[in-house]
XYZ file of N, CA and C in Angstrom:
861
model
N 118.180 60.916 85.249
C 116.876 60.615 85.817
C 116.524 61.617 86.916
N 117.485 61.874 87.794
C 117.244 62.813 88.895
C 116.948 64.204 88.352
N 117.694 64.616 87.308
C 117.473 65.944 86.730
C 116.083 66.035 86.114
N 115.636 64.965 85.438
C 114.304 64.980 84.841
C 113.223 65.120 85.903
N 113.432 64.458 87.043
C 112.462 64.563 88.136
C 112.413 65.991 88.669
N 113.603 66.608 88.836
C 113.660 67.985 89.338
C 112.997 68.945 88.363
N 113.262 68.760 87.060
C 112.655 69.627 86.055
C 111.138 69.481 86.074
N 110.660 68.240 86.173
C 109.214 68.009 86.223
C 108.593 68.673 87.443
N 109.273 68.586 88.586
C 108.779 69.221 89.807
C 108.753 70.730 89.652
N 109.808 71.293 89.065
C 109.866 72.741 88.863
C 108.765 73.208 87.929
N 108.543 72.467 86.841
C 107.481 72.833 85.909
C 106.113 72.760 86.582
N 105.932 71.762 87.442
C 104.671 71.639 88.162
C 104.453 72.828 89.079
N 105.516 73.237 89.785
C 105.409 74.367 90.711
C 105.189 75.668 89.962
N 105.921 75.854 88.846
C 105.862 77.116 88.123
C 104.633 77.228 87.238
N 104.319 76.165 86.506
C 103.295 76.255 85.470
C 102.037 75.438 85.762
N 102.098 74.603 86.790
C 100.950 73.762 87.063
C 100.049 74.292 88.148
N 100.471 75.359 88.823
C 99.654 75.864 89.915
C 98.451 76.631 89.392
N 97.341 76.543 90.124
C 96.125 77.248 89.736
C 96.386 78.748 89.767
N 95.953 79.441 88.682
C 96.096 80.881 88.647
C 97.417 81.355 88.078
N 98.303 80.420 87.674
C 99.575 80.868 87.116
C 99.332 81.597 85.809
N 100.063 82.670 85.593
C 100.020 83.395 84.332
C 101.423 83.481 83.777
N 101.508 83.598 82.453
C 102.812 83.789 81.830
C 103.397 85.117 82.292
N 104.685 85.266 82.129
C 105.419 86.479 82.490
C 105.364 86.761 83.988
N 105.363 85.687 84.782
C 105.539 85.817 86.228
C 107.006 86.042 86.565
N 107.903 85.439 85.784
C 109.336 85.515 86.062
C 109.902 86.815 85.496
N 109.666 87.930 86.192
C 110.104 89.238 85.705
C 111.389 89.721 86.367
N 111.920 88.947 87.314
C 113.102 89.388 88.038
C 114.289 89.522 87.079
N 114.911 90.687 87.079
C 116.045 90.902 86.182
C 117.210 91.609 86.857
N 116.998 92.179 88.031
C 118.039 92.939 88.721
C 118.601 92.145 89.896
N 119.889 91.769 89.870
C 120.485 91.090 91.028
C 120.422 91.933 92.295
N 120.501 93.245 92.153
C 120.377 94.099 93.339
C 119.010 93.898 93.982
N 117.958 93.934 93.172
C 116.617 93.731 93.710
C 116.451 92.327 94.277
N 116.965 91.327 93.579
C 116.857 89.949 94.046
C 117.566 89.762 95.385
N 118.729 90.404 95.542
C 119.465 90.290 96.792
C 118.742 90.898 97.969
N 117.778 91.793 97.684
C 116.970 92.428 98.726
C 115.534 91.916 98.705
N 115.338 90.724 98.149
C 114.004 90.108 98.061
C 113.010 91.012 97.345
N 113.497 91.719 96.340
C 112.680 92.565 95.459
C 112.053 93.771 96.149
N 112.534 94.152 97.300
C 111.952 95.305 98.006
C 112.688 96.588 97.628
N 112.576 96.976 96.340
C 113.287 98.159 95.841
C 112.351 99.179 95.193
N 111.052 99.015 95.354
C 110.111 99.928 94.702
C 110.336 101.380 95.116
N 110.817 101.604 96.335
C 111.069 102.966 96.823
C 112.486 103.440 96.543
N 113.380 102.529 96.110
C 114.802 102.886 95.967
C 115.384 102.315 94.674
N 114.709 102.538 93.572
C 115.207 102.122 92.257
C 116.538 102.803 91.976
N 117.505 102.052 91.418
C 118.822 102.660 91.197
C 119.486 102.276 89.883
N 118.861 101.437 89.050
C 119.475 101.091 87.765
C 118.394 100.747 86.745
N 118.734 100.669 85.447
C 117.712 100.467 84.403
C 116.875 99.214 84.583
N 117.476 98.117 85.073
C 116.752 96.859 85.213
C 115.601 96.953 86.203
N 115.644 97.938 87.096
C 114.634 98.046 88.144
C 113.429 98.884 87.736
N 113.381 99.304 86.470
C 112.191 100.007 85.983
C 110.959 99.125 86.078
N 111.137 97.794 86.049
C 110.017 96.865 86.156
C 109.333 96.987 87.515
N 110.070 97.434 88.534
C 109.501 97.586 89.871
C 108.811 98.933 90.048
N 109.376 99.979 89.460
C 108.775 101.302 89.597
C 109.429 102.274 88.617
N 108.781 102.565 87.488
C 109.368 103.515 86.534
C 109.497 104.923 87.104
N 108.716 105.234 88.139
C 108.831 106.547 88.763
C 110.158 106.758 89.451
N 110.838 105.667 89.822
C 112.131 105.773 90.489
C 113.305 105.942 89.557
N 113.062 105.963 88.246
C 114.166 106.114 87.295
C 114.907 107.432 87.451
N 114.256 108.430 88.038
C 114.908 109.730 88.202
C 116.069 109.668 89.193
N 116.231 108.537 89.890
C 117.401 108.358 90.760
C 118.675 108.100 89.963
N 118.533 107.806 88.672
C 119.689 107.519 87.818
C 120.242 108.830 87.273
N 121.505 109.105 87.562
C 122.114 110.382 87.189
C 122.999 110.303 85.951
N 123.377 109.089 85.536
C 124.318 108.937 84.434
C 123.810 107.904 83.429
N 124.352 107.980 82.225
C 124.049 106.953 81.230
C 124.556 105.610 81.748
N 123.709 104.600 81.668
C 124.077 103.293 82.213
C 123.597 102.176 81.293
N 124.469 101.201 81.088
C 124.152 100.002 80.310
C 124.441 98.796 81.187
N 123.522 97.835 81.214
C 123.711 96.667 82.076
C 123.094 95.442 81.410
N 123.735 94.309 81.568
C 123.190 93.040 81.083
C 123.203 92.031 82.221
N 122.311 91.052 82.167
C 122.217 90.085 83.263
C 121.974 88.682 82.727
N 122.301 87.713 83.565
C 121.995 86.309 83.284
C 121.460 85.693 84.568
N 120.398 84.926 84.433
C 119.733 84.330 85.589
C 119.366 82.892 85.270
N 119.562 82.012 86.227
C 119.220 80.599 86.039
C 118.232 80.185 87.128
N 116.928 80.419 86.905
C 115.934 80.103 87.932
C 115.975 78.638 88.352
N 116.182 78.424 89.648
C 116.208 77.092 90.249
C 117.276 76.190 89.640
N 118.262 76.806 88.983
C 119.335 76.044 88.378
C 118.903 75.236 87.177
N 117.711 75.509 86.635
C 117.150 74.665 85.582
C 116.828 75.415 84.301
N 116.273 76.619 84.412
C 115.801 77.343 83.249
C 116.812 78.418 82.850
N 116.480 79.180 81.812
C 117.381 80.215 81.321
C 116.652 81.552 81.288
N 117.316 82.587 81.766
C 116.757 83.928 81.714
C 117.895 84.923 81.525
N 117.717 85.864 80.615
C 118.768 86.839 80.336
C 118.131 88.116 79.806
N 118.933 89.171 79.744
C 118.422 90.423 79.225
C 119.418 91.552 79.386
N 118.963 92.749 79.047
C 119.818 93.926 79.122
C 118.959 95.159 79.329
N 119.576 96.194 79.890
C 118.882 97.446 80.112
C 119.778 98.629 79.805
N 119.151 99.736 79.439
C 119.878 100.955 79.088
C 119.083 102.138 79.606
N 119.766 103.078 80.253
C 119.105 104.283 80.761
C 119.901 105.512 80.363
N 119.179 106.565 80.025
C 119.839 107.816 79.654
C 119.069 108.998 80.251
N 119.710 109.783 81.119
C 119.068 110.983 81.674
C 119.064 112.117 80.647
N 118.070 112.979 80.746
C 117.983 114.146 79.880
C 117.293 115.268 80.643
N 117.094 116.390 79.986
C 116.437 117.519 80.628
C 114.961 117.243 80.915
N 114.403 116.256 80.233
C 112.978 115.960 80.414
C 112.759 114.660 81.196
N 113.794 114.204 81.905
C 113.644 113.011 82.721
C 114.652 111.936 82.367
N 114.337 110.715 82.737
C 115.217 109.571 82.481
C 114.441 108.522 81.697
N 114.999 108.105 80.568
C 114.381 107.072 79.741
C 115.167 105.776 79.869
N 114.457 104.650 79.787
C 115.110 103.342 79.910
C 114.497 102.360 78.925
N 115.349 101.514 78.372
C 114.921 100.434 77.487
C 115.405 99.120 78.078
N 114.504 98.152 78.223
C 114.859 96.853 78.790
C 114.401 95.725 77.883
N 115.244 94.708 77.769
C 114.933 93.489 77.031
C 115.053 92.320 77.995
N 114.037 91.454 78.041
C 114.062 90.294 78.932
C 113.640 89.045 78.171
N 114.248 87.924 78.548
C 113.986 86.650 77.874
C 114.020 85.529 78.895
N 113.027 84.654 78.843
C 112.929 83.510 79.749
C 112.579 82.281 78.926
N 113.288 81.161 79.156
C 113.110 79.990 78.307
C 113.109 78.705 79.124
N 112.291 77.754 78.681
C 112.249 76.410 79.262
C 112.595 75.409 78.166
N 113.629 74.627 78.387
C 114.068 73.611 77.429
C 113.617 72.230 77.900
N 113.376 71.330 76.958
C 113.005 69.963 77.307
C 112.648 69.164 76.070
N 112.288 67.927 76.262
C 111.893 67.067 75.144
C 110.466 67.396 74.723
N 110.295 67.688 73.431
C 108.978 68.025 72.901
C 108.296 66.758 72.394
N 107.133 66.449 72.975
C 106.373 65.266 72.586
C 104.967 65.678 72.166
N 104.383 64.911 71.249
C 103.025 65.217 70.813
C 102.008 64.660 71.800
N 100.725 64.729 71.437
C 99.685 64.275 72.343
C 99.733 62.801 72.660
N 100.420 62.029 71.816
C 100.565 60.588 72.047
C 101.881 60.249 72.728
N 102.559 61.277 73.258
C 103.838 61.118 73.967
C 104.958 60.613 73.067
N 104.822 60.832 71.773
C 105.884 60.467 70.831
C 106.882 61.616 70.756
N 108.161 61.312 70.896
C 109.195 62.336 70.883
C 109.283 63.000 69.514
N 109.115 64.309 69.486
C 109.226 65.081 68.247
C 110.610 65.702 68.122
N 111.089 66.278 69.219
C 112.406 66.927 69.215
C 112.988 66.884 70.622
N 114.245 66.451 70.710
C 114.927 66.407 72.006
C 115.527 67.768 72.332
N 115.484 68.137 73.600
C 116.048 69.400 74.075
C 115.541 70.582 73.254
N 114.252 70.641 73.058
C 113.633 71.731 72.304
C 113.271 72.878 73.239
N 113.022 74.032 72.659
C 112.541 75.173 73.437
C 111.029 75.035 73.573
N 110.582 74.610 74.739
C 109.165 74.350 74.960
C 108.368 75.615 75.231
N 109.002 76.576 75.872
C 108.289 77.770 76.346
C 109.267 78.942 76.353
N 108.885 80.041 75.708
C 109.752 81.225 75.700
C 108.917 82.481 75.908
N 109.400 83.319 76.810
C 108.784 84.613 77.064
C 109.801 85.704 76.755
N 109.441 86.619 75.869
C 110.321 87.737 75.520
C 109.564 89.042 75.745
N 110.245 90.012 76.342
C 109.614 91.295 76.661
C 110.527 92.448 76.264
N 109.957 93.428 75.593
C 110.639 94.692 75.311
C 109.887 95.781 76.071
N 110.610 96.536 76.899
C 109.963 97.540 77.755
C 110.618 98.901 77.566
N 109.801 99.911 77.339
C 110.274 101.294 77.223
C 109.671 102.101 78.364
N 110.545 102.708 79.181
C 110.098 103.427 80.381
C 110.597 104.866 80.364
N 109.879 105.713 81.079
C 110.319 107.109 81.242
C 109.860 107.613 82.603
N 110.782 108.267 83.315
C 110.470 108.868 84.598
C 110.825 110.337 84.595
N 110.007 111.145 85.249
C 110.245 112.582 85.281
C 109.992 113.110 86.692
N 110.840 114.040 87.131
C 110.698 114.649 88.454
C 109.742 115.830 88.364
N 108.653 115.770 89.115
C 107.708 116.876 89.158
C 108.136 117.910 90.187
N 108.801 117.458 91.254
C 109.402 118.309 92.267
C 110.718 117.674 92.681
N 111.454 118.343 93.551
C 112.743 117.801 93.986
C 112.599 116.460 94.694
N 111.479 116.244 95.351
C 111.308 115.025 96.145
C 110.150 114.154 95.677
N 109.703 114.353 94.432
C 108.582 113.565 93.925
C 108.721 113.359 92.422
N 108.540 112.116 91.977
C 108.655 111.810 90.549
C 107.588 110.809 90.136
N 107.343 110.753 88.850
C 106.333 109.867 88.288
C 106.904 109.228 87.030
N 106.446 108.022 86.712
C 106.963 107.354 85.533
C 105.968 106.365 84.949
N 106.247 105.927 83.734
C 105.378 104.961 83.060
C 106.219 104.028 82.199
N 105.632 102.881 81.871
C 106.309 101.877 81.050
C 105.320 101.276 80.060
N 105.808 101.018 78.854
C 105.059 100.260 77.849
C 105.806 98.954 77.614
N 105.111 97.820 77.778
C 105.699 96.503 77.555
C 105.129 95.888 76.278
N 105.989 95.267 75.494
C 105.556 94.417 74.382
C 105.920 92.984 74.763
N 104.902 92.145 74.956
C 105.109 90.761 75.375
C 104.978 89.819 74.179
N 105.854 88.834 74.128
C 105.741 87.768 73.129
C 105.891 86.417 73.822
N 104.878 85.585 73.691
C 104.908 84.232 74.241
C 104.943 83.236 73.095
N 105.910 82.319 73.139
C 106.020 81.277 72.117
C 106.096 79.923 72.804
N 105.196 79.015 72.418
C 105.180 77.667 72.964
C 105.234 76.657 71.824
N 105.988 75.598 72.031
C 106.203 74.617 70.972
C 104.890 74.041 70.453
N 103.934 73.860 71.329
C 102.683 73.213 70.926
C 101.640 74.189 70.410
N 101.665 75.437 70.898
C 100.566 76.351 70.589
C 100.961 77.543 69.724
N 102.235 77.719 69.423
C 102.645 78.818 68.572
C 102.978 80.085 69.343
N 102.835 81.246 68.667
C 103.292 82.522 69.218
C 102.146 83.524 69.291
N 102.199 84.410 70.302
C 101.195 85.450 70.446
C 101.811 86.665 71.130
N 101.160 87.835 70.969
C 101.690 89.094 71.491
C 100.647 89.800 72.358
N 101.152 90.719 73.206
C 100.274 91.563 74.020
C 101.023 92.826 74.414
N 100.256 93.872 74.747
C 100.814 95.140 75.227
C 100.400 95.355 76.679
N 101.349 95.829 77.489
C 101.051 96.135 78.882
C 101.548 97.516 79.261
N 100.903 98.136 80.254
C 101.268 99.483 80.683
C 101.431 99.525 82.204
N 102.469 100.234 82.649
C 102.742 100.416 84.078
C 102.727 101.898 84.425
N 102.422 102.192 85.679
C 102.554 103.535 86.238
C 103.240 103.432 87.592
N 104.034 104.451 87.930
C 104.697 104.433 89.227
C 105.013 105.827 89.723
N 105.082 105.962 91.042
C 105.478 107.228 91.664
C 106.516 106.920 92.734
N 107.374 107.886 92.988
C 108.406 107.743 94.019
C 108.643 109.096 94.657
N 108.967 109.091 95.944
C 109.206 110.350 96.633
C 109.998 110.167 97.906
N 110.399 111.297 98.479
C 111.154 111.312 99.734
C 110.328 112.018 100.801
N 110.236 111.390 101.974
C 109.495 111.948 103.100
C 110.431 112.139 104.286
N 110.411 113.300 104.892
C 111.166 113.538 106.125
C 112.645 113.162 105.994
N 113.262 113.592 104.935
C 114.710 113.446 104.714
C 115.162 112.005 104.480
N 114.979 111.130 105.468
C 115.545 109.787 105.390
C 114.558 108.733 104.894
N 113.296 109.069 104.808
C 112.277 108.092 104.448
C 111.886 108.247 102.983
N 111.831 107.120 102.287
C 111.461 107.126 100.873
C 110.264 106.206 100.657
N 109.468 106.527 99.651
C 108.274 105.750 99.372
C 108.142 105.551 97.863
N 107.594 104.427 97.469
C 107.347 104.153 96.063
C 106.101 103.303 95.896
N 105.303 103.608 94.888
C 104.092 102.847 94.583
C 104.042 102.628 93.077
N 103.730 101.419 92.661
C 103.649 101.146 91.227
C 102.507 100.196 90.914
N 101.989 100.323 89.699
C 100.934 99.460 89.180
C 101.444 98.821 87.900
N 101.422 97.488 87.849
C 101.958 96.735 86.714
C 100.810 96.138 85.902
N 100.856 96.361 84.588
C 99.814 95.869 83.669
C 98.430 96.397 84.046
N 98.332 97.707 84.169
C 97.069 98.322 84.596
C 95.966 98.181 83.544
N 96.334 97.878 82.298
C 95.344 97.731 81.235
C 94.809 96.307 81.119
N 95.203 95.419 82.035
C 94.742 94.021 82.045
C 94.982 93.324 80.708
N 96.235 93.274 80.239
C 96.517 92.613 78.954
C 96.305 91.107 79.044
N 96.037 90.485 77.910
C 95.847 89.038 77.869
C 96.497 88.472 76.616
N 96.798 87.188 76.665
C 97.421 86.479 75.554
C 96.444 85.448 75.003
N 96.394 85.348 73.675
C 95.522 84.368 73.046
C 94.160 84.936 72.721
N 93.453 84.276 71.789
C 92.138 84.739 71.357
C 91.019 83.800 71.801
N 91.184 82.502 71.569
C 90.121 81.563 71.902
C 89.943 81.428 73.412
N 91.048 81.248 74.113
C 91.024 81.162 75.576
C 92.037 82.154 76.141
N 91.695 83.441 76.127
C 92.663 84.462 76.557
C 93.113 84.275 77.997
N 94.412 84.451 78.206
C 95.005 84.322 79.538
C 95.504 85.686 79.993
N 94.969 86.173 81.092
C 95.369 87.482 81.596
C 96.785 87.430 82.150
N 97.547 88.469 81.868
C 98.890 88.581 82.419
C 98.810 89.152 83.837
N 99.854 88.939 84.634
C 99.810 89.371 86.039
C 99.564 90.870 86.181
N 98.643 91.230 87.057
C 98.424 92.626 87.442
C 98.888 92.772 88.886
N 99.833 93.674 89.093
C 100.525 93.737 90.380
C 100.529 95.161 90.924
N 100.237 95.281 92.206
C 100.388 96.539 92.943
C 101.544 96.376 93.917
N 102.468 97.322 93.898
C 103.594 97.330 94.835
C 103.580 98.631 95.627
N 103.826 98.526 96.925
C 103.993 99.697 97.786
C 105.218 99.461 98.652
N 106.200 100.347 98.524
C 107.444 100.156 99.253
C 107.834 101.367 100.073
N 108.516 101.102 101.186
C 109.017 102.143 102.068
C 110.477 101.835 102.374
N 111.295 102.860 102.452
C 112.717 102.646 102.720
C 113.235 103.701 103.681
N 114.182 103.293 104.515
C 114.858 104.189 105.450
C 116.323 104.244 105.045
N 116.789 105.450 104.699
C 118.156 105.636 104.217
C 118.834 106.735 105.028
N 119.335 106.402 106.227
C 119.952 107.425 107.079
C 121.235 107.989 106.498
N 121.941 107.189 105.690
C 123.143 107.647 104.992
C 123.114 107.085 103.580
N 124.018 107.550 102.744
C 124.081 107.066 101.363
C 124.573 105.629 101.279
N 125.085 105.084 102.379
C 125.635 103.727 102.373
C 124.722 102.699 103.038
N 123.532 103.121 103.504
C 122.614 102.201 104.179
C 121.203 102.379 103.626
N 120.595 101.271 103.227
C 119.192 101.252 102.830
C 118.498 100.080 103.507
N 117.411 100.357 104.194
C 116.567 99.310 104.756
C 115.158 99.526 104.218
N 114.583 98.496 103.628
C 113.308 98.676 102.942
C 112.295 97.611 103.335
N 111.030 97.965 103.169
C 109.913 97.057 103.422
C 108.917 97.232 102.291
N 108.337 96.125 101.830
C 107.460 96.213 100.668
C 106.270 95.270 100.787
N 105.146 95.736 100.257
C 103.939 94.926 100.148
C 103.637 94.760 98.660
N 103.430 93.526 98.251
C 103.144 93.229 96.847
C 101.838 92.458 96.761
N 100.936 92.934 95.913
C 99.672 92.221 95.729
C 99.447 91.963 94.250
N 99.396 90.689 93.897
C 99.041 90.279 92.543
C 97.608 89.782 92.555
N 96.821 90.247 91.597
C 95.411 89.870 91.543
C 95.283 88.348 91.512
N 94.507 87.810 92.454
C 94.284 86.376 92.519
C 95.234 85.632 93.429
N 96.174 86.349 94.066
C 97.163 85.714 94.935
C 97.185 86.412 96.299
N 97.701 85.739 97.339
C 97.813 86.373 98.660
C 98.819 87.523 98.640
N 98.709 88.397 99.626
C 99.688 89.465 99.790
C 101.070 88.875 100.033
N 102.076 89.516 99.474
C 103.461 89.121 99.720
C 104.172 90.272 100.425
N 104.846 89.964 101.516
C 105.618 90.953 102.259
C 107.102 90.634 102.093
N 107.893 91.678 101.975
C 109.337 91.468 101.852
C 110.084 92.608 102.522
N 111.279 92.312 102.940
C 112.158 93.329 103.512
C 113.574 93.079 103.024
N 114.318 94.148 102.817
C 115.685 94.023 102.332
C 116.590 95.062 102.960
N 117.876 94.746 102.995
C 118.855 95.648 103.597
C 120.099 95.696 102.708
N 120.649 96.887 102.613
C 121.803 97.124 101.739
C 122.847 97.927 102.507
N 124.081 97.416 102.547
C 125.153 98.065 103.298
C 126.373 98.237 102.391
N 126.775 99.463 102.173
C 127.985 99.744 101.405
C 129.140 99.895 102.382
N 130.076 98.954 102.346
C 131.178 98.951 103.309
C 132.390 99.723 102.794
N 132.478 99.923 101.487
C 133.531 100.740 100.891
C 133.064 101.155 99.504
N 133.825 101.985 98.848
C 133.415 102.412 97.515
C 133.479 101.266 96.505
N 134.080 100.157 96.906
C 134.207 99.008 96.016
C 133.207 97.893 96.311
N 132.631 97.847 97.511
C 131.887 96.663 97.930
C 130.593 97.010 98.668
N 129.502 96.343 98.270
C 128.197 96.487 98.913
C 127.601 95.104 99.153
N 127.022 94.911 100.347
C 126.369 93.647 100.686
C 124.861 93.858 100.811
N 124.095 92.797 100.491
C 122.632 92.867 100.584
C 122.073 91.576 101.161
N 120.906 91.706 101.771
C 120.194 90.535 102.271
C 118.705 90.844 102.285
N 117.878 89.796 102.266
C 116.440 90.016 102.265
C 115.667 88.749 102.567
N 114.376 88.923 102.847
C 113.481 87.794 103.095
C 112.086 88.181 102.621
N 111.329 87.213 102.122
C 109.975 87.476 101.646
C 109.043 86.343 102.074
N 107.734 86.612 101.962
C 106.716 85.593 102.214
C 106.065 85.194 100.892
N 105.251 84.148 100.935
C 104.431 83.705 99.788
C 105.217 83.536 98.492
N 106.137 82.609 98.399
C 106.583 81.688 99.444
C 107.696 82.315 100.276
N 108.002 81.701 101.420
C 109.102 82.188 102.248
C 110.420 81.861 101.550
N 111.187 82.904 101.266
C 112.486 82.725 100.611
C 113.473 83.735 101.190
N 114.698 83.309 101.344
C 115.773 84.176 101.807
C 116.700 84.477 100.631
N 117.291 85.662 100.655
C 118.174 86.053 99.559
C 119.378 86.814 100.093
N 120.398 86.891 99.276
C 121.607 87.642 99.615
C 122.285 88.053 98.317
N 123.124 89.075 98.407
C 123.810 89.532 97.207
C 124.921 90.500 97.537
N 125.646 90.881 96.496
C 126.730 91.844 96.671
C 126.992 92.570 95.361
N 127.651 93.713 95.482
C 128.113 94.490 94.334
C 129.602 94.728 94.468
N 130.312 94.594 93.369
C 131.727 94.938 93.302
C 131.862 96.051 92.274
N 132.343 97.194 92.729
C 132.368 98.397 91.901
C 133.797 98.768 91.534
N 134.116 98.625 90.258
C 135.390 99.086 89.723
C 135.069 100.111 88.646
N 134.875 101.339 89.073
C 134.442 102.420 88.208
C 135.220 102.419 86.876
N 134.503 102.431 85.742
C 133.060 102.629 85.545
C 132.241 101.334 85.472
N 132.844 100.194 85.814
C 132.130 98.920 85.740
C 131.603 98.522 87.120
N 130.477 97.816 87.121
C 129.911 97.320 88.371
C 129.378 95.905 88.152
N 129.762 95.010 89.042
C 129.341 93.614 88.989
C 128.376 93.341 90.138
N 127.206 92.791 89.830
C 126.205 92.454 90.840
C 125.932 90.957 90.829
N 125.761 90.392 92.023
C 125.440 88.966 92.145
C 124.372 88.794 93.221
N 123.470 87.831 93.002
C 122.445 87.517 94.000
C 122.150 86.029 93.984
N 121.755 85.515 95.140
C 121.322 84.126 95.264
C 120.024 84.111 96.063
N 119.061 83.291 95.612
C 117.757 83.201 96.266
C 117.495 81.750 96.639
N 117.158 81.533 97.904
C 116.899 80.191 98.427
C 115.464 79.768 98.127
N 115.272 78.467 97.902
C 113.934 77.902 97.743
C 113.839 76.658 98.610
N 112.690 76.451 99.253
C 112.547 75.348 100.203
C 112.598 73.982 99.539
N 112.209 73.882 98.263
C 112.130 72.592 97.581
C 113.113 72.493 96.420
N 113.141 73.512 95.582
C 113.951 73.485 94.365
C 115.364 73.992 94.628
N 116.289 73.746 93.685
C 117.637 74.310 93.818
C 117.593 75.832 93.876
N 118.641 76.426 94.409
C 118.700 77.873 94.560
C 118.855 78.550 93.202
N 118.422 79.812 93.151
C 118.535 80.614 91.935
C 119.724 81.561 92.051
N 120.576 81.557 91.036
C 121.735 82.440 90.989
C 121.555 83.442 89.850
N 122.020 84.658 90.083
C 121.873 85.709 89.084
C 123.081 86.636 89.127
N 123.503 87.101 87.950
C 124.661 87.983 87.863
C 124.406 89.044 86.801
N 124.947 90.234 87.006
C 124.849 91.293 86.000
C 126.155 92.068 85.944
N 126.404 92.639 84.786
C 127.571 93.495 84.578
C 127.079 94.806 83.985
N 127.463 95.914 84.608
C 127.019 97.212 84.141
C 128.167 98.158 83.852
N 127.881 99.133 83.002
C 128.852 100.183 82.670
C 128.163 101.522 82.865
N 128.763 102.379 83.684
C 128.198 103.692 83.985
C 129.101 104.771 83.396
N 128.541 105.570 82.508
C 129.288 106.653 81.875
C 129.136 107.904 82.725
N 130.173 108.213 83.493
C 130.105 109.355 84.408
C 130.654 110.616 83.752
């Protein structure tokens, strides 16, 4: 009974709010989550192409990573990413999946199927970043979105992103990205626009073991969101992260354990009402 109440509350918060659009749950990188998503200026792995494809040029080696995320301890989210550097830049492929399980009932509240998949979001993203100068790069992403709902069926959409990243005054980094710039929508009779997001991030990296970042995020139809994150590498094996954001106010923390060529990332995000969100990823870097 208690779990059903929590699930109902979570669904109300996630899907019942005015202005909600599908594919809001795009978080896939525990590193980014541990820093409250303030990584637009300091992208470092394939999963973070969603924040800024222009930052993919920071990736120097072939990398494969998979992740699992349990939003609010209730839903399911998983995926994988792959990046490969070449003479013409860095390309990345990402797969993301988000699912809501529950009892499927018809309009008369008659149970049709217990523990059914009520809502599923699947995304395939192809990104490429290229360095135009030593301290400036640009990138783009093509997303293929698929939304499937037990009651309404399945539909598809295409989305496009653009991003730039650069270094200013040695220690200062900047990143700007535009998500879904083509204003994609799902459905024909009552089309629903997917989130359009502008991100602007700044980071201070005095050494290779310290990153402090600040980010402004604006989604069309929503208030500005501010976030800040910090990353400290204490040894070649261990890195700690922390962050905080507004709209809503949430605190986060995370860590990386590096056993070359494998790297394990973990993050936890606090919520004022719902259970905390835990996320983990495992990556392999071919050096």
